[in-house]
Coordinates of C-alpha atoms in Angstrom, one line a residue:
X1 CA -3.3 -26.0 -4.8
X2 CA -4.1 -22.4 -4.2
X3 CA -2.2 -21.8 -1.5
X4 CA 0.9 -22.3 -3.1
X5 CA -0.1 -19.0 -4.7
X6 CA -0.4 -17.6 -1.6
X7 CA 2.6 -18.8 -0.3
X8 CA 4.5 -17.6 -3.0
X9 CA 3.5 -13.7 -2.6
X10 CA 4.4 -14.3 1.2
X11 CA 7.8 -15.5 0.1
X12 CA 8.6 -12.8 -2.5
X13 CA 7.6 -10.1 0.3
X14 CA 10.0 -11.9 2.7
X15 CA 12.8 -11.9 0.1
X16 CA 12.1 -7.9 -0.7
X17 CA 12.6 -7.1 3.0
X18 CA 15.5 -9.0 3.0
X19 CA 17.2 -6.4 0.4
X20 CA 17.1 -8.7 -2.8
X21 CA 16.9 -6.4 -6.4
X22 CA 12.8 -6.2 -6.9
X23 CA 13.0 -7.5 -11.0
X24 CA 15.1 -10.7 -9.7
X25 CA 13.2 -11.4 -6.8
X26 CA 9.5 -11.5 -8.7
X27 CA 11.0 -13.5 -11.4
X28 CA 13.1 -15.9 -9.2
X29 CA 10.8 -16.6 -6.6
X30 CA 8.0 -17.4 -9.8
X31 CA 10.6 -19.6 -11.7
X32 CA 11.9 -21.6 -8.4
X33 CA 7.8 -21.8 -7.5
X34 CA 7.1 -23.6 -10.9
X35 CA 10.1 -26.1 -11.0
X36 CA 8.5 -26.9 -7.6
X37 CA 5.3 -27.4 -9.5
X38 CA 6.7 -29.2 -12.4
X39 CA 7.9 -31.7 -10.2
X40 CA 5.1 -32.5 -8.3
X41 CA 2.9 -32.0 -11.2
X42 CA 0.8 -29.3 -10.0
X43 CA 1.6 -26.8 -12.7
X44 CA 0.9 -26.7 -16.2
X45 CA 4.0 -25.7 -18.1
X46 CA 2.6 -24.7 -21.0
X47 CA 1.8 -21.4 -19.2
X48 CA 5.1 -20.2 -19.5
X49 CA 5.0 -20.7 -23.1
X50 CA 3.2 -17.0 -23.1
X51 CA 6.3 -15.7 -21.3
X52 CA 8.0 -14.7 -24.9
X53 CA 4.5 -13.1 -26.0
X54 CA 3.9 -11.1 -23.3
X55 CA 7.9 -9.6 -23.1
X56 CA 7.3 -9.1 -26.8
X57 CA 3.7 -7.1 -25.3
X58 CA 5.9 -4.8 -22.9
X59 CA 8.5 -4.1 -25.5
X60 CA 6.1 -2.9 -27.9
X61 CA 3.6 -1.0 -25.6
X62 CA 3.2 2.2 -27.3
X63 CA 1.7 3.8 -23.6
X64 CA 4.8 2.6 -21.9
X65 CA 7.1 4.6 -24.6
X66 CA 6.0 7.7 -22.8
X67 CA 8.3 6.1 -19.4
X68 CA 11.7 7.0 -20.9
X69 CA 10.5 10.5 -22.6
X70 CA 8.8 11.8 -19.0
X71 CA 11.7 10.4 -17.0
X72 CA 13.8 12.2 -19.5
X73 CA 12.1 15.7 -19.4
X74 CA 12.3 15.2 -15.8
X75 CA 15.9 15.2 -15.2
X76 CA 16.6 17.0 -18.0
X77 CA 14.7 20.1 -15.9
X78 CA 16.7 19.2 -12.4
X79 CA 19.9 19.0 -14.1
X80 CA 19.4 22.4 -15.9
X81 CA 18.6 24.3 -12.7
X82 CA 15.2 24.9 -13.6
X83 CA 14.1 24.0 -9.9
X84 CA 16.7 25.7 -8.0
X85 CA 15.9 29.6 -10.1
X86 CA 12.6 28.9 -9.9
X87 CA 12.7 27.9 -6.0
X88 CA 15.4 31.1 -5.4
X89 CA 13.1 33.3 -7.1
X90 CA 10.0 32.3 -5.4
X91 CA 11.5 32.6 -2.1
X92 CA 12.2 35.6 -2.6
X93 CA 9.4 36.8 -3.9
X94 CA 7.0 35.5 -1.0
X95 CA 9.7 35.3 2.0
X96 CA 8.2 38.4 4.0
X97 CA 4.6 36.5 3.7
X98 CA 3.5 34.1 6.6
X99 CA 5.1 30.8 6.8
X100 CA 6.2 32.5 2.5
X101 CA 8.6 29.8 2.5
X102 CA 7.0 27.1 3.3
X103 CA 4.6 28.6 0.6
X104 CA 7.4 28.6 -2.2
X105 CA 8.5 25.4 -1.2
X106 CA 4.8 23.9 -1.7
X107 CA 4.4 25.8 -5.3
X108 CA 7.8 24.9 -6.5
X109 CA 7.1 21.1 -5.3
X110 CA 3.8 20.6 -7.1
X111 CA 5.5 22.0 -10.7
X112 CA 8.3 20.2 -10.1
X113 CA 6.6 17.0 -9.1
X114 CA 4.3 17.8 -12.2
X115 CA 7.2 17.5 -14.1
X116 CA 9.5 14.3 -12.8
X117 CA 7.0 12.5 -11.2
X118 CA 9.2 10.4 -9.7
X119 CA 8.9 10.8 -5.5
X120 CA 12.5 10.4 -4.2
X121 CA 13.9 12.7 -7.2
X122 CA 11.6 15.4 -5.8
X123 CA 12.1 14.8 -1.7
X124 CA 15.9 14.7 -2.6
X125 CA 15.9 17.6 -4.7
X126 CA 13.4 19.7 -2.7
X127 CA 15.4 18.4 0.7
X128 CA 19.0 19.7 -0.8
X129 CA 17.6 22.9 -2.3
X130 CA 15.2 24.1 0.5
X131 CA 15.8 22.9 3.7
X132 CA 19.6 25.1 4.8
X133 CA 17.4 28.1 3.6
X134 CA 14.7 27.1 6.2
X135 CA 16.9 26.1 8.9
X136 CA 18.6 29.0 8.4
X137 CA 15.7 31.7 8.8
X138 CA 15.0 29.6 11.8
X139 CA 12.0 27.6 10.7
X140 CA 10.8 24.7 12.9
X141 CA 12.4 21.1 12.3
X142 CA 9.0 19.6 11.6
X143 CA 7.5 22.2 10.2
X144 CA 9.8 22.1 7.2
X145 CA 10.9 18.6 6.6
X146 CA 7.4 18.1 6.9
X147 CA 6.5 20.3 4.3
X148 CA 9.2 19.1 1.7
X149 CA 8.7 15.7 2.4
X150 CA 4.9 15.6 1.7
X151 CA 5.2 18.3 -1.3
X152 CA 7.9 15.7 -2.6
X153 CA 5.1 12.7 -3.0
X154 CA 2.7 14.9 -5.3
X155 CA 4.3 13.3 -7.8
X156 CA 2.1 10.4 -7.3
X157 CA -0.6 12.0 -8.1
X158 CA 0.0 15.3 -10.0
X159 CA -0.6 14.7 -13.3
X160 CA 1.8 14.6 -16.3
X161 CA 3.1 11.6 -13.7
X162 CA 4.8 8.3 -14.3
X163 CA 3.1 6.7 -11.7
X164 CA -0.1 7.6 -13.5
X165 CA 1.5 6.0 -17.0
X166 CA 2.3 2.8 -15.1
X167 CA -1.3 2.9 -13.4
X168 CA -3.2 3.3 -16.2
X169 CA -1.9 1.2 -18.9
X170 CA -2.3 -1.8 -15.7
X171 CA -5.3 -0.4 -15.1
X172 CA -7.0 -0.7 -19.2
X173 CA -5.8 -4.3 -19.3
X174 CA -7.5 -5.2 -16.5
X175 CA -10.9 -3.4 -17.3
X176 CA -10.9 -5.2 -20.5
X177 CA -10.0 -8.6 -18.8
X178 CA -12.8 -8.0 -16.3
X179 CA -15.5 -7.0 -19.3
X180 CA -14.1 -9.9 -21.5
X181 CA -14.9 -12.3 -18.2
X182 CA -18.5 -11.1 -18.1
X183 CA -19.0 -12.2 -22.2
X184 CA -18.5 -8.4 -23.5
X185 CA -16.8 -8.6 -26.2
X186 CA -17.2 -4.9 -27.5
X187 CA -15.1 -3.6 -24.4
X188 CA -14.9 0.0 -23.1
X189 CA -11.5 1.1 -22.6
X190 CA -10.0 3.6 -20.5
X191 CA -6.7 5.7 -21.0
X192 CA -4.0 7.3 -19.7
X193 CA -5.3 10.7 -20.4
X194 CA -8.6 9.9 -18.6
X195 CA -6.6 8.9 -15.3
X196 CA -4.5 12.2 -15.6
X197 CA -8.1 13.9 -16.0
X198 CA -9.3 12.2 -13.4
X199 CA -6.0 13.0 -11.3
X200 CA -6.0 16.5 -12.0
X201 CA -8.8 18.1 -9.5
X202 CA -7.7 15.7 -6.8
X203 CA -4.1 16.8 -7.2
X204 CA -5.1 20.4 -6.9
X205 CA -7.2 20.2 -3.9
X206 CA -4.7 18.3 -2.2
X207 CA -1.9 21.7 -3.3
X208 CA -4.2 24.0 -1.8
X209 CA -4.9 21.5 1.5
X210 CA -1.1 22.5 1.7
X211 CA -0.9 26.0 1.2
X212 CA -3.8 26.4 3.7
X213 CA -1.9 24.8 6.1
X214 CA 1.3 26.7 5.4
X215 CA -0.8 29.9 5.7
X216 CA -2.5 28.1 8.6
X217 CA 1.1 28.3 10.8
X218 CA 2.0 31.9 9.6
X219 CA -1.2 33.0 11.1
X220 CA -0.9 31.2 14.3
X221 CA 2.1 29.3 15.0
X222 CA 4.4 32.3 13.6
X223 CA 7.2 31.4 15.9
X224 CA 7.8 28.1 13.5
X225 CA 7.9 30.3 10.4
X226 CA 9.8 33.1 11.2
X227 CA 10.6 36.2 8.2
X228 CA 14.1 36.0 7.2
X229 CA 16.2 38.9 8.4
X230 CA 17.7 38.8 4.4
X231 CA 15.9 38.4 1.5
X232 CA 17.0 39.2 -2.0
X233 CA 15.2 41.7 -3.8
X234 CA 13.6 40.2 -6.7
X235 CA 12.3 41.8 -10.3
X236 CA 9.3 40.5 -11.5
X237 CA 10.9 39.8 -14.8
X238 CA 13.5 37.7 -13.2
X239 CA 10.5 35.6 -11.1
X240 CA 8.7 35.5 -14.8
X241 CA 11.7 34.5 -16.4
X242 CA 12.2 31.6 -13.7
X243 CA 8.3 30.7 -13.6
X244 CA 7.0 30.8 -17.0
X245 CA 9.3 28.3 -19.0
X246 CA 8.5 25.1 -16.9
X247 CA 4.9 26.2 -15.9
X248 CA 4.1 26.8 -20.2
X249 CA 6.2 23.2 -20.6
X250 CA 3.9 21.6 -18.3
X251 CA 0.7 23.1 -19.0
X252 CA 1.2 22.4 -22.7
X253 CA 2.4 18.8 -22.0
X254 CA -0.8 18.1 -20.0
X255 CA -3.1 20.5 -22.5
X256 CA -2.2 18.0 -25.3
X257 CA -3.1 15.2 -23.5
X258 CA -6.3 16.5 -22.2
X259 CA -7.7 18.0 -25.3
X260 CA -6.9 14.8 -27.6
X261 CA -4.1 16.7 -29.6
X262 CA -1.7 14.2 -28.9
X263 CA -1.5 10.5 -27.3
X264 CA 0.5 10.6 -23.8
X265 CA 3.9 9.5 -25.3
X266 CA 3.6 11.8 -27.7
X267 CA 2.6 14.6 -25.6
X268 CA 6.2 13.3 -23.4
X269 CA 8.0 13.4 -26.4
X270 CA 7.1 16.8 -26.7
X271 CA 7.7 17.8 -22.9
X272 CA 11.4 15.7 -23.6
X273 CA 12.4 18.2 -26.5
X274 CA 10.8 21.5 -24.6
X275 CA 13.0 20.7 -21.6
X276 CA 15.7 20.4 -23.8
X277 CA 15.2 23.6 -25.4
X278 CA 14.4 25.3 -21.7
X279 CA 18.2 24.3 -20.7
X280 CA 19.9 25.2 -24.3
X281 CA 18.3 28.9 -23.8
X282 CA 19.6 28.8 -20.1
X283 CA 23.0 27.8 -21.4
X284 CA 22.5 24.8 -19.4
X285 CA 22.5 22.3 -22.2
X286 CA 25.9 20.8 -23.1
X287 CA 27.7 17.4 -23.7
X288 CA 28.7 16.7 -20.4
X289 CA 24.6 17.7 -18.8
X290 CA 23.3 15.6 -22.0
X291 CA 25.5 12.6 -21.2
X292 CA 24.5 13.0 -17.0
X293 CA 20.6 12.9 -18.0
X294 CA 20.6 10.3 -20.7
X295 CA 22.4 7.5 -18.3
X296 CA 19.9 8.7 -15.8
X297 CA 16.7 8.2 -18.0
X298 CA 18.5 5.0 -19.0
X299 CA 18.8 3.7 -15.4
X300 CA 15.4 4.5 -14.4
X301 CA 13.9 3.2 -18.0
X302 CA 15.7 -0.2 -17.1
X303 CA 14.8 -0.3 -13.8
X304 CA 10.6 0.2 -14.9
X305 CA 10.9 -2.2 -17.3
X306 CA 13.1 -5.3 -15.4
X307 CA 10.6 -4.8 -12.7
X308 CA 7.7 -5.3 -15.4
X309 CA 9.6 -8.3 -16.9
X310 CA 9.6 -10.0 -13.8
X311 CA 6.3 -9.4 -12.7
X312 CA 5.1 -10.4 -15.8
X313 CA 6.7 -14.0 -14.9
X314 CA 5.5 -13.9 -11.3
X315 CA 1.7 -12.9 -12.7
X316 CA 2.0 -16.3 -14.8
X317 CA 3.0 -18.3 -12.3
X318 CA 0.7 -16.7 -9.9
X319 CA -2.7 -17.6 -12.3
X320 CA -1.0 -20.8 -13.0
X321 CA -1.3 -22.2 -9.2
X322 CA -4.9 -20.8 -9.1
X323 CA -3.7 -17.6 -7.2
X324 CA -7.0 -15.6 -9.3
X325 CA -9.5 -18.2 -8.6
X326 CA -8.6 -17.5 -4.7
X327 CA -8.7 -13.9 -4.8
X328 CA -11.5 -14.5 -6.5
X329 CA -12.8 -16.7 -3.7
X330 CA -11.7 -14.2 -1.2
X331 CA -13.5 -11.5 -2.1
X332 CA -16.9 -13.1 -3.1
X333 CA -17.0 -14.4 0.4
X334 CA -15.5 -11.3 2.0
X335 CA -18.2 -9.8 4.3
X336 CA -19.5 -6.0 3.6
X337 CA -19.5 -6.7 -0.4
X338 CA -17.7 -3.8 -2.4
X339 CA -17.0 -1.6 0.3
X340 CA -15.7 -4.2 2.6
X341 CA -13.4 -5.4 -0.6
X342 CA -12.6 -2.3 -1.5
X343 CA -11.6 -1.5 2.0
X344 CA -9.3 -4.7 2.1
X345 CA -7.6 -3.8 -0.8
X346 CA -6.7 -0.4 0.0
X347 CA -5.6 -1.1 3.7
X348 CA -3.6 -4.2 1.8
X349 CA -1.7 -1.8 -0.5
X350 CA -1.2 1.1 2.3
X351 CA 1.0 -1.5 4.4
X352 CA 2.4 -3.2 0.9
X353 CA 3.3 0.5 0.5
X354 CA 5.9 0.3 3.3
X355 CA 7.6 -2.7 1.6
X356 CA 7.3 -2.0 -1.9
X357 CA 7.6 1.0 -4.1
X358 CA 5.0 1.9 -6.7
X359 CA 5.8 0.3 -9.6
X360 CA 6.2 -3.4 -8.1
X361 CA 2.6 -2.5 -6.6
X362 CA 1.4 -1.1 -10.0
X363 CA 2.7 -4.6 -11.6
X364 CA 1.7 -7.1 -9.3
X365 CA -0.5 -6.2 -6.8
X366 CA -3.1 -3.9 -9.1
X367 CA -2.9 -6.9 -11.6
X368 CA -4.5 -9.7 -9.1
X369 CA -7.1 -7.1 -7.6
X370 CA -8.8 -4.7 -10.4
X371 CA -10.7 -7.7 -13.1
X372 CA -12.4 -8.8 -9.3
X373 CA -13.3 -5.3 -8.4
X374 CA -14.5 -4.1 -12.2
X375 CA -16.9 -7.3 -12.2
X376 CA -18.2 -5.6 -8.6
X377 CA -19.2 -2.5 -10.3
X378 CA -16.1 -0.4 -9.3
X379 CA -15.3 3.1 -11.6
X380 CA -12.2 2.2 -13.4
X381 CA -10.6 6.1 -12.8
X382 CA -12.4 6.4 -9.7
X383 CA -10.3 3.5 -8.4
X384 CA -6.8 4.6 -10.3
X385 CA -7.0 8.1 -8.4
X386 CA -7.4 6.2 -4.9
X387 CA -4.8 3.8 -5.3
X388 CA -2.2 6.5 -6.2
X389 CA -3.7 8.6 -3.3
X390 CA -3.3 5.6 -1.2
X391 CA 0.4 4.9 -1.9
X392 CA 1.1 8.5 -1.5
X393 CA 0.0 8.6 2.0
X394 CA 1.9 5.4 2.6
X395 CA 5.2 6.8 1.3
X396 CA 4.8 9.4 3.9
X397 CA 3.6 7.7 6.6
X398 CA 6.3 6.7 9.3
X399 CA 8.2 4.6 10.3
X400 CA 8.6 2.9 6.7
X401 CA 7.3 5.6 4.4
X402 CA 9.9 5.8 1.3
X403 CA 9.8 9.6 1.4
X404 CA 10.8 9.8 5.1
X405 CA 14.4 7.4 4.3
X406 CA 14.9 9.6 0.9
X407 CA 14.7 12.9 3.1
X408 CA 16.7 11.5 6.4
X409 CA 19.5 10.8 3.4
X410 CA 20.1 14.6 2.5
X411 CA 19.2 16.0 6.2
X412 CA 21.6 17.2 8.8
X413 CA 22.1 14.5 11.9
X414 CA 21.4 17.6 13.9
X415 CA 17.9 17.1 12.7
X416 CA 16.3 14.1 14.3
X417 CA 14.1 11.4 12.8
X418 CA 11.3 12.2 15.3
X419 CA 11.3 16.1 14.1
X420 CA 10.6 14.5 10.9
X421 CA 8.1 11.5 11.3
X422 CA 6.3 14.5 13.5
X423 CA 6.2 17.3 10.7
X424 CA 4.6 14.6 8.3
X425 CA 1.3 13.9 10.2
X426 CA -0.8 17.1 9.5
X427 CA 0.2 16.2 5.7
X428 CA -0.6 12.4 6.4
X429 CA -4.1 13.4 8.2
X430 CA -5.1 15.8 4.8
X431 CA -4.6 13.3 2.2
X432 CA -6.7 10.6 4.6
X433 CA -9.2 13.6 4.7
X434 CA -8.7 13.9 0.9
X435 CA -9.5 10.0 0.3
X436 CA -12.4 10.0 2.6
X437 CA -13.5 12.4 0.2
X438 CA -12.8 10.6 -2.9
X439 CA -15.0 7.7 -1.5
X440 CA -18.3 9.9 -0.2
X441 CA -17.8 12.1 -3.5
X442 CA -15.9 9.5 -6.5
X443 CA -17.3 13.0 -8.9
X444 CA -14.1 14.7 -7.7
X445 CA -12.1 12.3 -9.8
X446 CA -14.6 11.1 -12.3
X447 CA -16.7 14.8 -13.3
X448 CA -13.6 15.8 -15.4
X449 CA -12.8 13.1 -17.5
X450 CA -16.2 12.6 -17.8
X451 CA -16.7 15.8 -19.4
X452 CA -13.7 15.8 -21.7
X453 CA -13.7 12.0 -23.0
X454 CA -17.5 11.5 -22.2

């Protein structure tokens, strides 16, 4: 009865397109799927007798604390105005360069993604901030919703990140189910730290890939990067002042992390409490602020962990219908081994990318696919980095990428959609360049934490 497994993940992505909450619709369509298999006696019940074991599981993950304390650090930098001094004074600072606002825009991104690591917080942010200013000095439509939009999705992959939290706490369980499965019983393990390792050189070539390109249409397409007639004259002690606070925040958030001084949600406890001490001394932090950020972590906390809930129930009922012997079965007979698997699976989760964001992929589709592709040989951290690559370039890619319908939300109808699906390509075409990279050279995301944990 495998193929009611299969049928089953066909249904839930029908119901997601059709609008229905993500949490409700995983555990829904699993529940109605097992009454269904009750009844005609093609399911064992006792399955769901793990259900209260494995919420108990999520509830106490110690890796999944550091959700609510990055989220939190997050907002608690946008709602201080951390962002909008530090994209003022950078503008300022670099305006009468080439293309110097696309520039500042880029930098300013990558911290800030650094620090929420939450995609649509960033495109929205970045889009609201940024984009009059570039309109304004009569930069060109694509040129600069292109820019924001594709600086907005390094949060996918810039580490600290809570796509790479999510990622890699999926990503240990599975490595240990897939080393269990082959009778070792003295598993490796892999961490969070090691993925934000692994992330890190990536993340960076892909920031410069930007800024190249920026510099790139200064040089030679200087009509759609024009100097502004006006720019503020800025101290260096002001651009300082704006620059150091978060930049310190984050580099001693990820520092900890990296050198094994603290566990990821400690090292997010401490990034939590800096960015509250960054918006007390810019006489950002009161009640009212406190109150906005803490409902906001809540919301977002709630909304991780419902999702996890119900894909928890849907990965039950998934295994219990025989959906993992079929994948199983799928990809031993799959033509072109490994790299015609691992192929599959990325294409797969590019187009899932249009439909689902990247925690529902993180919970249920990294689940089915990692144990089978461990057991082929594949580098845990190699294939972390790629999958959030991969998602990243589907977020952005049009006519369904989430970044392109967060940025059409805060951009002038004077604006078209086509002046934005066109600005993203270049940006779409580096990070394919980027992943063609990862896979002829996986030492670009394996070197470092090799070094550091080896």
């Amino acid at each position: 009865m495998e193929w009611i497994s299969l049928l089953m993940f066909l249904v839930v992505c029908l119901v997601l397109m059709l609008g229905y909450p993500v949490a409700f619709t995983l555990a829904g369509t699993a529940l109605i799927f097992s009454v269904f298999g009750l009844l005609t006696n093609t399911f064992d019940h006792a399955l769901l007798n793990a259900l209260p074991s494995r919420l108990y599981g999520i509830m106490t993950n110690q890796t999944l604390l550091a959700v609510p304390l990055f989220v939190f650090m997050g907002v608690m930098l946008e709602r201080s105005k951390v962002a909008e001094e530090l994209l003022s004074s950078m503008t300022n600072a670099l305006g009468r360069l080439p293309a110097g606002m696309g520039i500042a825009v880029t930098l300013v991104g990558a911290l800030m993604a650094a620090s929420t690591g939450i995609v649509g917080a960033t495109v929205v942010t970045m889009g609201l901030m940024s984009l009059p200013s570039m309109m304004k000095a009569g930069y060109n439509q694509s040129y600069a919703t292109g820019v924001i939009a594709a600086t907005g999705t390094l949060g996918q992959i810039i580490p600290p990140s809570i796509a790479l939290v999510l990622l890699g706490d999926v990503l240990s369980s599975s490595y240990q189910q897939a080393q269990l499965s082959q009778g070792i019983f003295s598993p490796e393990t892999i961490s969070v730290g090691d993925l934000f390792a692994g992330a890190l050189i990536p993340g960076l070539i892909l920031v410069a890939m930007y800024l190249l390109y920026s510099i790139y249409v200064g040089v030679f397409k200087a009509q759609w990067a024009p100097k502004p007639t006006q720019i503020e004259q800025v101290s260096l002690g002001d651009l300082l002042s704006s620059l150091i606070p978060p930049l310190v925040l984050i580099l001693v958030v990820l520092g900890s992390i990296l050198l094994g001084v603290a566990t990821p949600t400690e090292a997010a406890g401490l990034g939590a409490f800096g960015a509250m001490i960054i918006a007390l001394f810019k006489n950002k932090l009161d009640l009212p602020t406190l109150k906005s950020v803490m409902l906001s972590t809540t919301t977002v906390t709630s909304m991780v962990f419902m999702i996890l809930i119900g894909a928890s129930i849907f990965s039950l009922v998934f295994r219990g219908f025989g959906g993992e012997e079929l994948i199983h079965s799928l990809f031993e007979n799959m033509p072109g081994g490994k790299i015609g698997v691992l192929i599959t699976v990325m294409v797969v989760i590019f187009l899932l990318g249009f439909i689902l964001d990247f925690i529902e992929i993180t919970f249920v589709v990294v689940p089915l696919v990692a144990p089978v592709l461990f057991v082929m040989g594949v580098d845990p951290i190699w294939l972390g980095i790629m999958i959030a690559i991969n998602l990243q370039t589907s977020f952005l890619t049009p006519p369904f990428g989430f970044a392109l319908f967060y940025l059409r939300g805060v951009t002038p109808s004077s604006i078209p959609t086509s002046a934005i699906y066109k600005g993203v390509i270049p940006f779409i075409v580096m990070q394919l360049l980027l992943l063609v990279g990862l896979a002829i050279w996986p030492e670009i995301a394996t070197t470092l934490p090799n070094m550091i944990y080896g």
